[in-house]
Amino acid sequence: MATNGSRQPQVSTALPPRTLNVQKFAESRSSELETLHSIIANRLNNDFRSRRSKRRRTTGYDNRTAKNRYRKKQKLGVVDASNDVASEKDEKKPPRHIRRKLELKKNPEIGFCTSGDGTKRLRTHVWHAKRFTMTKLWGFHLPLGLQGRGTGSRALLKRLKHGVLMHDASYYGAVQLEGPEDSLLAVLSIVLVSSPSAHSEDISHSVLSGVIYRNAMLHHVGAPFSCPIAPVTYMWRPSHQQYVGVDGDNNTDGCDKPQKINNCSSSRQLWVWIHAASFREGHNALKFACQKQMDETGILISCISLEGQLAKLEVMGSRTCHLLQMMLHPVTCILENSWQLKKCSVVEADGETRLKNFSIFDSEDHTSSSAIISLKVIDPRALTEKRVAVAPEAKSSSILGHVRNDEINGHMNLADNPNKKSELHSSLWSKPEEISDLSECIDLWDVSNGFDPPVEESVLCMEKQHQQLDFFRLGNKNLGAANVSSKGRCSRFCPIMLLKNDNQKGSVIRWSVILPLSWVKAFWVPLVSHGAHAIGLREKHWIACEGGLPYFPSDFPDCRAYSCFMATEAAAADKKEKLRPPAVRCFNVPIPPPWDCVRFAFDKKSSTLGDAQSHFEELYAKNTVDCNSFTKSDCENCETAALGSHVVSSFEGFVVRTSYMLSEFLNNINGEHLLLFPNMPDGKKRISKFMKDEGKLSCQNRAISLLNYDNKLCFLRVLLHAYKKGVFEEGAVVCAPHLTDITLWMSRSGSNDGEILLPQSSLRSFFVQQPSGKWELQIPDDPVARESHRWPIGFVTTGFVRGSKKPVAGAMCEAVCLARLREEQWNSMPVKQRRMEIFVLVRNLRSTAYRLALATIVLERWDEDLEYV
C-alpha cells in the first residue's frame, strides 16, 4: 500500500522510569507468573525442596560445637539459649585479627601506627604482611623479601629490565632546617662531605635554587675527618615559586612570595633525608651543628624532625616513566627558575577524547640528573582507563589546569555526549580562583601546616555505585548526594615531589615519589594494580649490587649503623645454626669481617713513616670521634641480645668517597707517585701516561710513606668481577696475589692445574676467635700451608647476585695496598697487557679456593661514590 507522501508513524522515544515498583510489576504480570508456577509445580510434583546433594554449605562458618552445647543446655532446661548467646556476644571482644584490621584501616594525617612494643608499622603494613616475610629492624616492621628461601633474583632482574619495581621507603625520615641562607650553608659545610662549596658554580646555583638535589655523607661536627653517620640527600626549597594557570595568569596571592622567617627576607628552608638506621644520630648531629652556628653568630636556626609526616616511594625499572605518566595526572605545577614542563594537548580519535600528556617522562633523557619536580596530582584511585582527565592545548608557558571533581570521577563521558565537547572546553578548565578546592597554592614544603587526607575508600565505592545507577537511570539523584558524604576533611588532590635519581653509574632508571604519609595507600594500591611489582629490603640490596651502587648500611663499614646491623646479623646467624644438629653444623665465620686484620698485609708492604703522613694522621686523630666505642644506648633500634652476646669488630680505618678527598689524602702523605688516579680533570691523561710508560714506574730514591700500627688505614670501594669463574659471597676476604698466581690463572685453560687452594687444615684456623669474642688472623706455621697463605687487603661487603649476566661484587680495600699491587703488576707486564683494573684474589670464608678477580676503583671512574640505593 502506497503512502503517497503520508507521514510515517513516530516511535515513542520516552525514556524508561528511573525507579521500578516491583509490586506493581508483579500484579500486572500475575497471569503469566501463575502459568509459570503451575508448569513448574507439575514437573516437580509440587515438591519444591532442593535435593540434599545440591545444597550449598552456607552454614560452614558457624561454630557447630557452640551450637550443640547450647542445644544440650536448652534440652536440660538449664538456661535460655537465646538470652545466653546474646549476653555472651555482648561481653566477648572481637577477634584479634578483626581488631587489628580496624586499627590499621585507620588513616591518621600524621604518625605511624605502633605495635605493643613500640615498633612502628608502615601504612602499607597489612598489604606487605600478607605477602612478605617481615622483620623488625631500625624500629620498624619492614618487609624483608618475598616468602620462601630468599631466592628469586633471576626473576627480579628480569622484571627490572622489562617492568617496574616499587619499594615503600617511608622509613626514611626528613629533618627540616630553616634560617638565613648563609647560616644554613655554614652548617652544611661542617657536617657534609662533599660540602656545597666543593661543587662547580653551575651545580651550586641549581642546588640553591631548588632545581636539583645532591647526595652527601653526613658527619659529626669536624668534617671531613670526623666519624661518618650516614649518606643523606639534601634539597632546598625554591627561593621563589610561581603558580601558573592554564591561561598563563599568575596567582600572586601567596605562592610567588619568598619564604620569610623572623622577618628576614633571605631565610630559606632545607630538607635532609636520613635513613632510619641513623636518623636519631643524624638529627642530633644537625641540631648540634645548628646550635654551634647560633652560638657563633647569634642568628636563629631551627632544626625540626618531619618523621611521620612525609612518605617516600621508590619506583625503578625500564617502564617506570610509562607507569608514572599513566598514573600521575597533574592539576597544578610549581615552576622553578630554569625548569618548565612541556605543554599538554588533547588528541581525538574514534570519537573519544583523551589526554596526551607530553610531560617530563616523554623527554626523560633530556631531564637533568637529580631533578626535583613539584606537582599536584589527582587521586589515582579516581582515574580509570577509559575516563581520564582531558586538557585543551595550552600555551608553552602554561601547565595542566584544574579538573572538576565530577569530571575526574567520570560523571560526564564525552563518547556518550559528543555534543557537549564545546561545553566541556569552556567549563572544565577555569581560573584557579573559580575553583574552591584549588584556590590556594598548596605545596609539599608546607607539611607543617598539615594536609587533608584522601577520600575514604567507602566513599569512592559509593560514588561508583551511584554512577552505575545513573548510567542505567535507576535510583534517585537526590538520595545519592546525601549518602556519599565523607567524615571529616578530605581532598581529591595530593601535592607530591618527583626526584629523578642519578642513573649515570648504572642502567637502572629510578624515580622517588615524596608525598604526605596519609596518601601512601591511595597511591600504593593503584600502582601495584597497574603493573608495579613490590620488593623488600633483600630485593633492594640485589638491585644495588646489580647497578654497582652502595647499599646502606652494608657498604658503609665506617658508620655506627653498620656495626649495629652486623651485630644483629651475627645473633640471627648463631641462633639459626644452633637449631641444626651438632653433626651437620658449619664452623663459625666472623660476622662482621675482622677489618683490623688488614693491618698485617699493610705492615708487610710498609716502610718508614714519613713526616707528612704523621701530620695527616695527627690531624685525623684530633678531629675524630671514636665511632667504634658505642654502647647499647647509642645504638639506635638494635637488638639488646645481639649486642650483649657479640663483640663487634671495630673498623680500623676511614673510607674515602670523593675524588677530592682521595687527592687530598695523597698530597698529605706525599704519595703523588702512588698509582692512584682520582677522577679529576686530568685523571684519564695521567693514567694513560703511566700505562704507556715502558720504563720502571717505581722511584728507587723515594720511600713510600705508609701508615703505622697506631693510625687508621684508608679504604676505597672497589667493584669486583671474576676473571674466569667464581662466585663471591658477602664477607669474602680479598687478598693480595703473587705475580706467579696471576700468570698461572691467565695461562691455564679449563683445567685445575695451578689452582691456588688453602689446605683444609688451615681453613678453620685462618680466622681464630679469641675468648673475648674478637677475631684475629692466624699465620700458619706449616711451611706447606704458608706457601698458600695470602695477605688480606679488604673484604667483600656485597656479594654476587645469582642470575645476573654480568655479576659484580662490592668490596672495601686498603688504598696503599692497591697502589702497590698495581705498581707490581704494571712493572711485570708488557705495555699492551696492562689494565686499569687491578688483579686480586678472593676467597669465600668457607671455601679453600682462591679466585682471580679484577678490581675497579670507583673513584677512578666517577667523581663521587655517594649515590646509594
Coordinates of N, CA, C and O in Angstrom, one line a residue, residues 23-142:
Q23 N 6.2 -4.4 43.2 CA 4.8 -4.9 43.5 C 3.9 -4.7 42.3 O 3.1 -5.6 41.9
K24 N 3.9 -3.5 41.7 CA 3.0 -3.2 40.6 C 3.4 -4.1 39.4 O 2.6 -4.5 38.6
F25 N 4.8 -4.3 39.2 CA 5.2 -5.1 38.1 C 4.7 -6.5 38.2 O 4.3 -7.1 37.3
A26 N 4.7 -7.1 39.4 CA 4.2 -8.4 39.7 C 2.7 -8.5 39.5 O 2.2 -9.5 38.9
E27 N 2.0 -7.5 39.9 CA 0.5 -7.5 39.7 C 0.1 -7.5 38.2 O -0.8 -8.2 37.8
S28 N 0.8 -6.7 37.5 CA 0.5 -6.6 36.1 C 0.8 -7.9 35.3 O 0.2 -8.2 34.3
R29 N 1.8 -8.7 35.8 CA 2.2 -9.9 35.2 C 1.7 -11.1 36.0 O 2.3 -12.2 35.9
S30 N 0.6 -11.0 36.8 CA 0.2 -12.1 37.7 C -0.2 -13.3 36.9 O 0.1 -14.4 37.3
S31 N -0.9 -13.1 35.8 CA -1.4 -14.3 35.0 C -0.2 -15.1 34.4 O -0.2 -16.3 34.5
E32 N 0.8 -14.4 34.0 CA 2.0 -15.1 33.4 C 2.7 -15.8 34.5 O 3.2 -17.0 34.3
L33 N 2.8 -15.2 35.7 CA 3.6 -15.8 36.8 C 2.8 -17.1 37.3 O 3.4 -18.1 37.6
E34 N 1.5 -17.0 37.3 CA 0.7 -18.2 37.8 C 0.8 -19.3 36.8 O 0.9 -20.5 37.2
T35 N 0.9 -19.0 35.5 CA 1.1 -20.1 34.5 C 2.4 -20.8 34.6 O 2.5 -22.0 34.6
L36 N 3.5 -19.9 34.8 CA 4.8 -20.5 35.0 C 4.9 -21.3 36.3 O 5.5 -22.4 36.3
H37 N 4.2 -20.9 37.3 CA 4.2 -21.7 38.6 C 3.6 -23.0 38.5 O 4.0 -24.0 39.0
S38 N 2.5 -23.0 37.7 CA 1.8 -24.3 37.6 C 2.6 -25.3 36.7 O 2.6 -26.5 37.0
I39 N 3.3 -24.8 35.7 CA 4.1 -25.7 34.9 C 5.2 -26.3 35.7 O 5.5 -27.5 35.7
I40 N 5.9 -25.5 36.5 CA 7.0 -25.9 37.4 C 6.5 -26.9 38.4 O 7.1 -27.9 38.8
A41 N 5.3 -26.6 39.0 CA 4.7 -27.5 40.0 C 4.4 -28.9 39.5 O 4.6 -29.9 40.1
N42 N 3.9 -28.9 38.2 CA 3.6 -30.2 37.6 C 4.9 -31.0 37.4 O 4.9 -32.3 37.5
R43 N 6.0 -30.4 37.0 CA 7.2 -31.1 36.8 C 7.8 -31.6 38.0 O 8.5 -32.7 38.0
L44 N 7.7 -30.9 39.2 CA 8.3 -31.2 40.4 C 7.3 -32.0 41.3 O 7.7 -32.3 42.5
N45 N 6.1 -32.3 40.9 CA 5.1 -32.9 41.7 C 4.9 -32.2 43.0 O 4.8 -32.7 44.1
N46 N 4.8 -30.8 42.9 CA 4.6 -29.9 44.0 C 5.6 -30.1 45.1 O 5.3 -29.8 46.3
D47 N 6.8 -30.6 44.8 CA 7.9 -30.8 45.8 C 9.0 -29.8 45.5 O 9.8 -30.0 44.6
F48 N 8.9 -28.6 46.1 CA 9.9 -27.5 45.8 C 11.1 -27.6 46.7 O 11.9 -26.7 46.6
R49 N 11.3 -28.7 47.5 CA 12.5 -28.8 48.3 C 13.7 -29.1 47.4 O 13.6 -30.0 46.5
S50 N 14.8 -28.5 47.7 CA 16.1 -28.7 46.9 C 16.7 -30.0 47.4 O 16.6 -30.4 48.6
R51 N 17.3 -30.8 46.5 CA 17.9 -32.0 46.8 C 19.1 -31.8 47.7 O 19.8 -30.8 47.6
R52 N 19.3 -32.8 48.6 CA 20.3 -32.6 49.6 C 21.7 -32.6 49.0 O 22.6 -31.9 49.4
S53 N 21.9 -33.3 47.9 CA 23.2 -33.4 47.2 C 23.5 -32.0 46.5 O 24.6 -31.8 46.2
K54 N 22.5 -31.2 46.2 CA 22.7 -30.0 45.5 C 22.7 -28.7 46.4 O 22.7 -27.6 46.0
R55 N 22.6 -29.0 47.7 CA 22.6 -27.9 48.7 C 24.0 -27.4 48.9 O 24.9 -28.1 48.9
R56 N 24.1 -26.1 49.0 CA 25.4 -25.5 49.3 C 25.6 -25.4 50.8 O 24.7 -25.2 51.6
R57 N 26.9 -25.5 51.2 CA 27.2 -25.5 52.6 C 27.3 -24.0 53.1 O 28.4 -23.5 53.3
T58 N 26.2 -23.4 53.2 CA 26.1 -22.0 53.6 C 26.3 -21.7 55.1 O 26.4 -20.6 55.5
T59 N 26.3 -22.8 55.9 CA 26.5 -22.6 57.3 C 27.8 -23.2 57.8 O 28.0 -23.5 59.0
G60 N 28.8 -23.3 56.9 CA 30.1 -23.9 57.3 C 30.9 -22.9 58.2 O 31.8 -23.4 58.9
Y61 N 30.6 -21.7 58.2 CA 31.3 -20.7 59.1 C 30.8 -20.7 60.5 O 31.5 -20.1 61.4
D62 N 29.7 -21.4 60.8 CA 29.1 -21.3 62.2 C 29.9 -22.2 63.1 O 30.6 -23.1 62.7
N63 N 29.9 -21.8 64.4 CA 30.5 -22.6 65.4 C 29.6 -23.8 65.8 O 28.7 -23.6 66.6
R64 N 29.9 -25.0 65.2 CA 29.0 -26.1 65.4 C 29.0 -26.6 66.9 O 28.0 -27.0 67.5
T65 N 30.2 -26.5 67.5 CA 30.4 -27.0 68.8 C 29.6 -26.2 69.8 O 28.9 -26.7 70.7
A66 N 29.6 -24.9 69.6 CA 28.9 -24.0 70.5 C 27.4 -24.2 70.3 O 26.6 -24.1 71.3
K67 N 27.0 -24.4 69.0 CA 25.5 -24.7 68.8 C 25.1 -25.9 69.5 O 24.0 -25.9 70.2
N68 N 25.8 -27.0 69.5 CA 25.4 -28.2 70.1 C 25.4 -28.0 71.6 O 24.5 -28.6 72.3
R69 N 26.3 -27.2 72.2 CA 26.4 -27.0 73.6 C 25.1 -26.3 74.1 O 24.5 -26.7 75.1
Y70 N 24.7 -25.3 73.4 CA 23.5 -24.5 73.7 C 22.3 -25.4 73.5 O 21.3 -25.2 74.3
R71 N 22.3 -26.3 72.6 CA 21.1 -27.1 72.4 C 21.0 -28.1 73.6 O 19.8 -28.4 74.0
K72 N 22.1 -28.6 74.0 CA 22.0 -29.5 75.2 C 21.5 -28.8 76.4 O 20.7 -29.3 77.2
K73 N 22.0 -27.6 76.6 CA 21.6 -26.8 77.8 C 20.1 -26.5 77.7 O 19.3 -26.5 78.7
Q74 N 19.6 -26.2 76.5 CA 18.2 -26.0 76.3 C 17.3 -27.2 76.6 O 16.2 -27.1 77.1
K75 N 17.8 -28.4 76.2 CA 17.1 -29.6 76.5 C 17.0 -29.9 78.0 O 16.0 -30.3 78.5
L76 N 18.1 -29.6 78.6 CA 18.1 -29.9 80.1 C 17.4 -28.8 80.9 O 17.2 -28.9 82.1
G77 N 17.1 -27.7 80.2 CA 16.4 -26.6 80.9 C 17.2 -25.8 81.8 O 16.7 -25.2 82.8
V78 N 18.6 -25.8 81.6 CA 19.5 -25.0 82.4 C 19.3 -23.5 82.2 O 19.0 -22.8 83.1
V79 N 19.4 -23.1 81.0 CA 19.3 -21.6 80.6 C 18.6 -21.5 79.4 O 18.3 -22.5 78.6
D80 N 18.2 -20.3 79.1 CA 17.6 -20.0 77.8 C 18.7 -19.7 76.8 O 19.5 -18.8 77.0
A81 N 18.7 -20.5 75.8 CA 19.9 -20.4 74.9 C 19.9 -19.0 74.2 O 21.0 -18.4 74.0
S82 N 18.8 -18.4 73.8 CA 18.8 -17.2 73.2 C 19.4 -16.0 74.0 O 20.2 -15.2 73.6
N83 N 19.0 -16.0 75.3 CA 19.5 -15.0 76.2 C 20.9 -15.2 76.5 O 21.7 -14.2 76.6
D84 N 21.4 -16.4 76.6 CA 22.8 -16.7 77.0 C 23.7 -16.3 75.8 O 24.7 -15.7 76.0
V85 N 23.3 -16.6 74.6 CA 24.1 -16.3 73.4 C 24.2 -14.7 73.3 O 25.3 -14.2 73.0
A86 N 23.1 -14.1 73.5 CA 23.1 -12.6 73.4 C 24.0 -12.0 74.4 O 24.8 -11.0 74.1
S87 N 23.9 -12.5 75.7 CA 24.8 -11.9 76.7 C 26.2 -12.1 76.5 O 27.1 -11.3 76.7
E88 N 26.6 -13.4 76.0 CA 28.0 -13.7 75.8 C 28.5 -12.9 74.6 O 29.7 -12.5 74.6
K89 N 27.7 -12.7 73.6 CA 28.2 -11.9 72.5 C 28.5 -10.4 72.9 O 29.4 -9.8 72.4
D90 N 27.7 -9.9 73.8 CA 27.9 -8.6 74.3 C 29.2 -8.4 75.1 O 29.9 -7.4 75.0
E91 N 29.6 -9.5 75.9 CA 30.8 -9.4 76.7 C 32.0 -9.8 75.9 O 33.1 -9.3 76.3
K92 N 31.9 -10.6 74.9 CA 33.1 -11.1 74.2 C 33.7 -10.0 73.3 O 32.9 -9.4 72.6
K93 N 35.0 -9.8 73.3 CA 35.6 -8.9 72.4 C 35.8 -9.4 71.0 O 35.8 -10.7 70.8
P94 N 35.8 -8.6 70.0 CA 36.1 -9.1 68.7 C 37.4 -9.8 68.6 O 38.3 -9.6 69.4
P95 N 37.6 -10.7 67.6 CA 38.9 -11.4 67.5 C 40.0 -10.4 67.2 O 39.8 -9.3 66.8
R96 N 41.2 -10.9 67.5 CA 42.4 -10.1 67.3 C 42.6 -9.6 65.9 O 42.9 -8.4 65.7
H97 N 42.3 -10.4 64.9 CA 42.6 -10.0 63.5 C 41.5 -9.0 63.1 O 41.8 -8.1 62.3
I98 N 40.3 -9.0 63.7 CA 39.3 -8.0 63.4 C 39.7 -6.7 64.0 O 39.7 -5.6 63.4
R99 N 40.2 -6.7 65.3 CA 40.6 -5.5 66.0 C 41.8 -4.9 65.3 O 41.9 -3.7 65.2
R100 N 42.8 -5.8 64.9 CA 44.0 -5.2 64.2 C 43.6 -4.6 62.9 O 44.2 -3.6 62.5
K101 N 42.7 -5.3 62.2 CA 42.3 -4.8 60.9 C 41.7 -3.4 61.0 O 41.9 -2.5 60.2
L102 N 40.8 -3.3 62.0 CA 40.1 -2.0 62.2 C 41.1 -0.9 62.6 O 41.0 0.3 62.2
E103 N 42.2 -1.3 63.4 CA 43.2 -0.3 63.8 C 44.0 0.1 62.6 O 44.3 1.3 62.5
L104 N 44.5 -0.8 61.8 CA 45.4 -0.5 60.7 C 44.6 0.1 59.5 O 45.2 0.7 58.6
K105 N 43.3 0.0 59.5 CA 42.5 0.6 58.5 C 42.4 2.1 58.7 O 42.1 2.8 57.7
K106 N 42.6 2.6 59.9 CA 42.6 4.0 60.1 C 43.7 4.7 59.3 O 44.8 4.1 59.1
N107 N 43.5 5.9 59.0 CA 44.4 6.7 58.2 C 44.6 8.1 58.8 O 44.1 9.1 58.3
P108 N 45.3 8.2 59.9 CA 45.6 9.5 60.5 C 46.4 10.3 59.6 O 47.2 9.8 58.8
E109 N 46.4 11.6 59.8 CA 47.1 12.5 59.0 C 48.6 12.4 59.2 O 49.4 12.5 58.2
I110 N 49.1 12.2 60.4 CA 50.5 12.1 60.7 C 50.7 11.0 61.6 O 49.8 10.5 62.3
G111 N 52.0 10.5 61.7 CA 52.4 9.5 62.6 C 52.2 8.1 62.1 O 51.3 7.8 61.3
F112 N 53.0 7.1 62.6 CA 52.9 5.7 62.3 C 52.1 5.0 63.4 O 52.2 5.4 64.5
C113 N 51.4 4.0 63.0 CA 50.8 3.1 63.9 C 51.9 2.2 64.6 O 52.9 1.9 63.9
T114 N 51.8 1.9 65.8 CA 52.8 1.2 66.6 C 52.2 -0.1 67.1 O 51.0 -0.2 67.4
S115 N 53.0 -1.1 67.3 CA 52.6 -2.4 68.0 C 52.8 -2.2 69.5 O 53.1 -1.2 70.0
G116 N 52.6 -3.3 70.2 CA 52.7 -3.3 71.6 C 54.0 -2.9 72.2 O 54.1 -2.2 73.2
D117 N 55.1 -3.3 71.5 CA 56.4 -2.9 72.0 C 57.0 -1.6 71.4 O 58.1 -1.3 71.6
G118 N 56.1 -0.8 70.8 CA 56.5 0.5 70.2 C 57.1 0.4 68.9 O 57.5 1.5 68.3
T119 N 57.2 -0.7 68.2 CA 57.7 -0.8 66.9 C 56.7 -0.2 65.9 O 55.5 -0.5 65.9
K120 N 57.2 0.6 65.0 CA 56.3 1.3 64.1 C 55.9 0.4 62.9 O 56.7 -0.5 62.5
R121 N 54.8 0.7 62.4 CA 54.3 0.0 61.2 C 54.1 1.0 60.0 O 53.6 2.1 60.2
L122 N 54.5 0.6 58.8 CA 54.3 1.4 57.7 C 52.8 1.4 57.4 O 52.0 0.6 57.8
R123 N 52.4 2.4 56.5 CA 51.0 2.5 56.2 C 50.6 1.3 55.2 O 49.4 1.0 55.1
T124 N 51.6 0.7 54.6 CA 51.3 -0.5 53.8 C 51.6 -1.8 54.5 O 51.9 -2.8 53.9
H125 N 51.6 -1.8 55.8 CA 52.0 -2.9 56.6 C 51.1 -4.1 56.3 O 51.6 -5.3 56.2
V126 N 49.8 -3.9 56.3 CA 48.8 -5.0 56.1 C 49.1 -5.7 54.7 O 49.1 -6.9 54.6
W127 N 49.3 -4.8 53.7 CA 49.5 -5.3 52.4 C 50.8 -6.2 52.3 O 50.8 -7.2 51.7
H128 N 51.8 -5.7 53.0 CA 53.1 -6.4 53.0 C 53.0 -7.7 53.8 O 53.6 -8.7 53.5
A129 N 52.4 -7.6 55.0 CA 52.4 -8.8 55.9 C 51.7 -10.0 55.3 O 52.0 -11.1 55.7
K130 N 50.8 -9.8 54.4 CA 50.1 -10.9 53.7 C 51.0 -11.6 52.7 O 50.7 -12.7 52.3
R131 N 52.0 -10.9 52.2 CA 52.8 -11.4 51.0 C 54.3 -11.5 51.3 O 54.9 -12.2 50.5
F132 N 54.8 -10.9 52.3 CA 56.2 -10.8 52.5 C 56.6 -11.4 53.9 O 55.8 -11.5 54.8
T133 N 57.9 -11.8 54.0 CA 58.5 -12.1 55.2 C 58.9 -10.8 55.9 O 59.7 -10.0 55.4
M134 N 58.3 -10.6 57.1 CA 58.5 -9.3 57.8 C 59.6 -9.5 58.8 O 59.9 -10.5 59.3
T135 N 60.3 -8.4 59.0 CA 61.4 -8.3 60.0 C 61.3 -7.1 60.8 O 60.8 -6.0 60.3
K136 N 61.8 -7.1 62.1 CA 61.8 -6.0 62.9 C 63.2 -5.4 62.9 O 64.2 -6.0 63.4
L137 N 63.3 -4.2 62.3 CA 64.6 -3.6 62.0 C 64.5 -2.1 62.1 O 63.5 -1.5 61.5
W138 N 65.4 -1.4 62.8 CA 65.5 0.0 62.8 C 64.3 0.7 63.4 O 63.9 1.8 63.0
G139 N 63.6 -0.1 64.3 CA 62.4 0.5 64.9 C 61.1 0.3 64.1 O 60.1 0.9 64.4
F140 N 61.2 -0.4 63.0 CA 60.0 -0.6 62.1 C 59.8 -2.1 61.8 O 60.7 -2.9 62.0
H141 N 58.6 -2.4 61.5 CA 58.2 -3.7 60.9 C 58.4 -3.5 59.4 O 57.6 -2.9 58.8
L142 N 59.4 -4.1 58.8 CA 59.8 -3.9 57.4 C 59.7 -5.2 56.6 O 60.0 -6.3 57.1

